[in-house]
Structure formats: C-alpha cells, structure tokens
Coordinates of N, CA, C and O in Angstrom, one line a residue:
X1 N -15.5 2.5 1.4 CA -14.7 1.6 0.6 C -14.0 2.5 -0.5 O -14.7 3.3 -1.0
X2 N -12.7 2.4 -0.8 CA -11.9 2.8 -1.6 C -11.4 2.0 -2.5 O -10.5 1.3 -2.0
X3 N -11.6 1.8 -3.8 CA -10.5 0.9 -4.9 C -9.7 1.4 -5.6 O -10.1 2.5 -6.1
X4 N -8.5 1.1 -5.8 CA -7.8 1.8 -7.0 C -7.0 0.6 -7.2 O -7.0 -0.5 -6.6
X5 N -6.3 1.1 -8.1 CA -4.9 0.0 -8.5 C -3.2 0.2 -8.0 O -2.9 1.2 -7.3
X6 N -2.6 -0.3 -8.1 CA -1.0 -0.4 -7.3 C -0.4 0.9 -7.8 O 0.3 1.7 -7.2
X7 N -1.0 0.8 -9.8 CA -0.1 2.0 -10.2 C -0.6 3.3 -9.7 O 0.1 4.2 -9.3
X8 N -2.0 3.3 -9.7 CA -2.7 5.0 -9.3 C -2.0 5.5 -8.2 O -1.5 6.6 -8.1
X9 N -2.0 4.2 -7.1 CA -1.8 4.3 -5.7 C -0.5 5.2 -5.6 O -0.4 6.4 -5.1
X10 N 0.9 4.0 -6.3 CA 1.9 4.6 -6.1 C 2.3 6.2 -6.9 O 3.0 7.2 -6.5
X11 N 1.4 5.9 -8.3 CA 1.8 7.3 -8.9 C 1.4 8.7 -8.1 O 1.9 9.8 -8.2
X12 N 0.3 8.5 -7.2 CA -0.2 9.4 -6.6 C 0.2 9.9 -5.3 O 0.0 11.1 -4.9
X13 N 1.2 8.6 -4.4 CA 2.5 8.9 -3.4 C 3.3 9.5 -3.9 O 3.6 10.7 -3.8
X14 N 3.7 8.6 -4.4 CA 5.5 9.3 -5.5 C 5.1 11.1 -6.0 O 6.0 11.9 -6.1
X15 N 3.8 11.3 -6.2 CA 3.7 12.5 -7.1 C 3.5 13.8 -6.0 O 3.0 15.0 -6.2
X16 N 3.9 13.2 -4.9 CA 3.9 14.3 -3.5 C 4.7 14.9 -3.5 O 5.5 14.2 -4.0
X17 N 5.3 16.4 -3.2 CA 6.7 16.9 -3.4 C 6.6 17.4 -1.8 O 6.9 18.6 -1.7
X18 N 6.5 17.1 -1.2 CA 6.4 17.4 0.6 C 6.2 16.5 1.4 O 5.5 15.6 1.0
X19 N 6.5 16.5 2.2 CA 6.5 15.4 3.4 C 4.6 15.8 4.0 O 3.7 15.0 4.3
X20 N 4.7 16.9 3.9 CA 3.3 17.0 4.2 C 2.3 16.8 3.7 O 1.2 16.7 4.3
X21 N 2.7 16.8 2.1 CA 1.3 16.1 1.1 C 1.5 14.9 1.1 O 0.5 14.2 0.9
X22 N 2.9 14.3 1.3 CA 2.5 12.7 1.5 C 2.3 12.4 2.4 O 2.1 11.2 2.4
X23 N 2.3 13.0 3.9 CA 1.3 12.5 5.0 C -0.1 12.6 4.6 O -0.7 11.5 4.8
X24 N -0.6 13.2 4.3 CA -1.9 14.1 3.5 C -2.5 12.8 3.0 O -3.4 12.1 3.4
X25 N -1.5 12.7 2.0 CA -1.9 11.5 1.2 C -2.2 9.5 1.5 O -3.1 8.7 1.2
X26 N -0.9 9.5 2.4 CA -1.3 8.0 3.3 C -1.7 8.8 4.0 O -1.3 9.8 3.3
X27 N -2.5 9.5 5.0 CA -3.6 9.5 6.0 C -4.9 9.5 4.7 O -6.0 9.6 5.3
X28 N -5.1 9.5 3.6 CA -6.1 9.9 2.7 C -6.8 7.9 2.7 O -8.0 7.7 2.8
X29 N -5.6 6.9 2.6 CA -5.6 5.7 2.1 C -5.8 4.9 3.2 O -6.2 3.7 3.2
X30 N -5.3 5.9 4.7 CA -5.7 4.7 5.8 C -7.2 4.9 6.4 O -7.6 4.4 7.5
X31 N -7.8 5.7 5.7 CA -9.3 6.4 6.3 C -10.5 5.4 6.1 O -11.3 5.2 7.0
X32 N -10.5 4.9 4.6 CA -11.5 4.1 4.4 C -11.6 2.7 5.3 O -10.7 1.9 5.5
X33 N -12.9 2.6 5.8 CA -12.7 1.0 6.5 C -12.6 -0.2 5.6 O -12.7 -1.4 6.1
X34 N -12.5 -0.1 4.2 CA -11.6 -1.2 3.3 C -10.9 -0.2 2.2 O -11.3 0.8 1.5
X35 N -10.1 -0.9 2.2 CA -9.1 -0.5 1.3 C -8.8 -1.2 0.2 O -7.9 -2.0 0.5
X36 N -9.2 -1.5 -1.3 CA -8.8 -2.5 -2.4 C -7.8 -2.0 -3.1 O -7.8 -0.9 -3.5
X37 N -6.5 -2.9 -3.5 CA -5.4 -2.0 -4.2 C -5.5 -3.4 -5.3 O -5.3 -4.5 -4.8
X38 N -5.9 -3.1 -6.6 CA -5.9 -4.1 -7.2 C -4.3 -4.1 -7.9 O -3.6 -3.1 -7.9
X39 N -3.9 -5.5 -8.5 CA -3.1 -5.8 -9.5 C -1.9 -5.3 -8.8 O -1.2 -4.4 -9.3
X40 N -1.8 -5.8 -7.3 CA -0.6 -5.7 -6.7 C 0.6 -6.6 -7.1 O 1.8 -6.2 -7.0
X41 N -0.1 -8.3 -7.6 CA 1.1 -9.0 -8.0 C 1.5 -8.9 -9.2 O 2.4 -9.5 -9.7
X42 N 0.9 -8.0 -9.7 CA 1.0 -7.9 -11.2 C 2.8 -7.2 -11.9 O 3.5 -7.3 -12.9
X43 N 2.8 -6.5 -10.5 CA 3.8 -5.6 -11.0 C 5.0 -5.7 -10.2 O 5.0 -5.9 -9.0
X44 N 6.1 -5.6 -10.7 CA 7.6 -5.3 -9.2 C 7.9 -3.6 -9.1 O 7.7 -2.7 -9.9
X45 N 8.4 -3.6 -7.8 CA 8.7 -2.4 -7.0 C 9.7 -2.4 -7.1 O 10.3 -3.4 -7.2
X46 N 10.5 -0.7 -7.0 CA 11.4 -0.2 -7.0 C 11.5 -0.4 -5.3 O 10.8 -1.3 -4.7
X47 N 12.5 0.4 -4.6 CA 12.7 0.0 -2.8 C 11.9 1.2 -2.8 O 11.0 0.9 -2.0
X48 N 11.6 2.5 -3.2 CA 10.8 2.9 -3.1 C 9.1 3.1 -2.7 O 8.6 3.6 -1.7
X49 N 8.4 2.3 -4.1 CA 7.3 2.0 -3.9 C 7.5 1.1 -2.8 O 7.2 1.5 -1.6
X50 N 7.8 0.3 -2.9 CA 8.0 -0.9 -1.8 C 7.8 -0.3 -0.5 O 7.2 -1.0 0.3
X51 N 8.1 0.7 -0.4 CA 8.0 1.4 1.4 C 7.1 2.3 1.1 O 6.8 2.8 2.1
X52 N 6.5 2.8 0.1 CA 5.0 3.3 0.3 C 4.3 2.3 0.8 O 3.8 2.2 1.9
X53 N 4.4 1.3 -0.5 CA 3.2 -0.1 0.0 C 2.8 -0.3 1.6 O 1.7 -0.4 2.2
X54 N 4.2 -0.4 2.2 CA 4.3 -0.8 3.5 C 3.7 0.2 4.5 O 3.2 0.0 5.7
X55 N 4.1 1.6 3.6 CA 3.5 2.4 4.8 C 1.9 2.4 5.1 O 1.2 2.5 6.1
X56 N 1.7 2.1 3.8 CA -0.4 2.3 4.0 C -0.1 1.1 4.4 O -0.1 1.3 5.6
X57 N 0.2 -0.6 4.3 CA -0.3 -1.5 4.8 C -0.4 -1.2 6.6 O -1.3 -1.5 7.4
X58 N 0.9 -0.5 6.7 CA 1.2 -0.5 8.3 C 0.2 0.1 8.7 O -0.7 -0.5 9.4
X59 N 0.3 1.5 8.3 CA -0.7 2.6 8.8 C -2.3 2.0 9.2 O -2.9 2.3 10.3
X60 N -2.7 1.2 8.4 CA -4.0 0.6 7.8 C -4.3 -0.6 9.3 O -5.3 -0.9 10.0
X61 N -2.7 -1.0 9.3 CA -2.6 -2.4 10.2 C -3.0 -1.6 12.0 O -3.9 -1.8 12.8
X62 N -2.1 -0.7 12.0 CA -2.4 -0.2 13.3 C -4.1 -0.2 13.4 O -4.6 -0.3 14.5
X63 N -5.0 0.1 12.3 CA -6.3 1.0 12.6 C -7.1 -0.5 12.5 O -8.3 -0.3 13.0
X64 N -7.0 -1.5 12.1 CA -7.7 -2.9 12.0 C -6.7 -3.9 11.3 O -6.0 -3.6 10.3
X65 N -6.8 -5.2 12.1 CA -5.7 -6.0 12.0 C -6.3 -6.9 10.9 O -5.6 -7.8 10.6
X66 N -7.7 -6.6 10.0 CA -7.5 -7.6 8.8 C -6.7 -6.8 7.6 O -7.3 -6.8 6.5
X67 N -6.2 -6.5 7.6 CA -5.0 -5.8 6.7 C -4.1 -6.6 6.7 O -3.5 -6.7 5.7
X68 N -3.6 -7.4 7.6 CA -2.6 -8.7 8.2 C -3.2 -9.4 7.7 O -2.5 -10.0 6.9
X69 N -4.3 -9.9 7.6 CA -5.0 -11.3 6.5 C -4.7 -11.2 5.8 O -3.8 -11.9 5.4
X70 N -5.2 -10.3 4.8 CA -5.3 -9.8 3.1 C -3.9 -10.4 2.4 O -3.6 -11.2 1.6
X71 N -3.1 -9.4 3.3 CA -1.3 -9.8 2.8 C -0.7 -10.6 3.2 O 0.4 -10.8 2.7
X72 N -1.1 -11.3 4.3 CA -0.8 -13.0 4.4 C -1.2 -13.7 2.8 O -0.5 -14.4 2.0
X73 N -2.6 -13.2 2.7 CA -3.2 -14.2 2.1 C -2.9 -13.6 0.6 O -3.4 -14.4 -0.3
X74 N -2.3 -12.8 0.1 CA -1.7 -11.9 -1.6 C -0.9 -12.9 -1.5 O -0.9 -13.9 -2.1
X75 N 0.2 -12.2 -0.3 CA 2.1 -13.1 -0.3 C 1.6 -14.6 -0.6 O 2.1 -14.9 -1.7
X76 N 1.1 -15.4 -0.2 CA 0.6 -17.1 -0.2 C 0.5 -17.1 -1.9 O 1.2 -17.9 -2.5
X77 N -0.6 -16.2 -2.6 CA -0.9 -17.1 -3.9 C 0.2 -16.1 -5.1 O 0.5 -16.7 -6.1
X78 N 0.7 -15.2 -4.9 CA 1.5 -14.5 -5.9 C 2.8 -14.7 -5.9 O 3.4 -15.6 -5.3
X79 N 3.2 -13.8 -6.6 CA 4.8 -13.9 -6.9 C 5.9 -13.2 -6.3 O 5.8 -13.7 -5.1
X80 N 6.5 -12.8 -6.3 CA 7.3 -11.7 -5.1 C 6.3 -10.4 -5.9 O 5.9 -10.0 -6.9
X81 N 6.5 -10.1 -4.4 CA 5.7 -8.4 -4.6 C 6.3 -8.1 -4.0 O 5.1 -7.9 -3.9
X82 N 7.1 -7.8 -3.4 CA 8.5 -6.9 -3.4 C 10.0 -7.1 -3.0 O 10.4 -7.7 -2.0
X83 N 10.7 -6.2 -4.1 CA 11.7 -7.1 -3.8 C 12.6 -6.0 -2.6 O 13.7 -5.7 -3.0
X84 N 12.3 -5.6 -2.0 CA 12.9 -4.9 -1.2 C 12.2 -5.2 0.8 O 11.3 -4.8 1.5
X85 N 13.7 -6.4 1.0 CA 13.6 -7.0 2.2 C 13.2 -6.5 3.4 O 12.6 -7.1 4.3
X86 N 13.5 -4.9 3.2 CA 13.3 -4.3 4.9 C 11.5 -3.9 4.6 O 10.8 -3.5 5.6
X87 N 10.9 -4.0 3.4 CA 9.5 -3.7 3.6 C 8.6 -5.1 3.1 O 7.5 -5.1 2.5
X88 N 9.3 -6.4 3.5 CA 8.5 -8.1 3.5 C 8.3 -7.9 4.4 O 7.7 -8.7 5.1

C-alpha cells in the first residue's frame, strides 16, 4: 500500500528531468497493489499534471481494473479534476 497526496505525487513527476527517471518514477506508483492519492478534488491541473494523473491511472488500470472504480467513483462526487479533455 502506498499513500501520498496529488501535490507530492505530481511534484515528484514534474521533478524528473529524463524520460528515464520519469519512467522510473510511474513504474515506482504502478507497483503497489493499492495506490491512495489523496486530495485529488481538491486541486486543478495544468494539461500537464493532467497527463501524469492519467498516466499512473492508466498504467495502474492495465495491472487491475479497480483503478476504473475508484475514478468512476472520485469523477461522480467531485468537481472537475481535470481540465484537460484528452486526459477525462
């Protein structure tokens, strides 16, 4: 089990300067068999973070499909969590 928060998450993607440390990095977040990213609706996304987000959801989705519940069930009670269309 892994917890952190949206901002750790993203400050700690964004803070990769290589393609290789941010593989490094999402293969780091799709490993645990749950993943908690708290205080996702809390905040809005640049189109950036936005396609982090999506990449661990994806990554995560390929390896077990309740990653597809969770963010069914975030998107249902929050607010827009992101505003960038090609990663809804």
């Amino acid at each position: 089990v892994l917890f952190t928060t949206s901002s750790q998450l993203l400050l700690d993607l964004g803070s990769q300067d290589s393609a290789r440390g941010l593989a490094r990095r999402l293969n780091h977040y799709s490993q645990p068999a749950l993943l908690v990213i708290d205080e996702v609706g809390y905040l809005s996304y640049d189109s950036r973070a936005a396609d982090l987000l999506f990449q661990i959801v994806g990554r995560r989705r390929i390896k077990t499909r309740s990653a597809r519940r969770v963010v069914k069930r975030a998107r249902a009670q929050s607010r827009v969590l992101v505003r960038n269309p090609r990663a809804a």
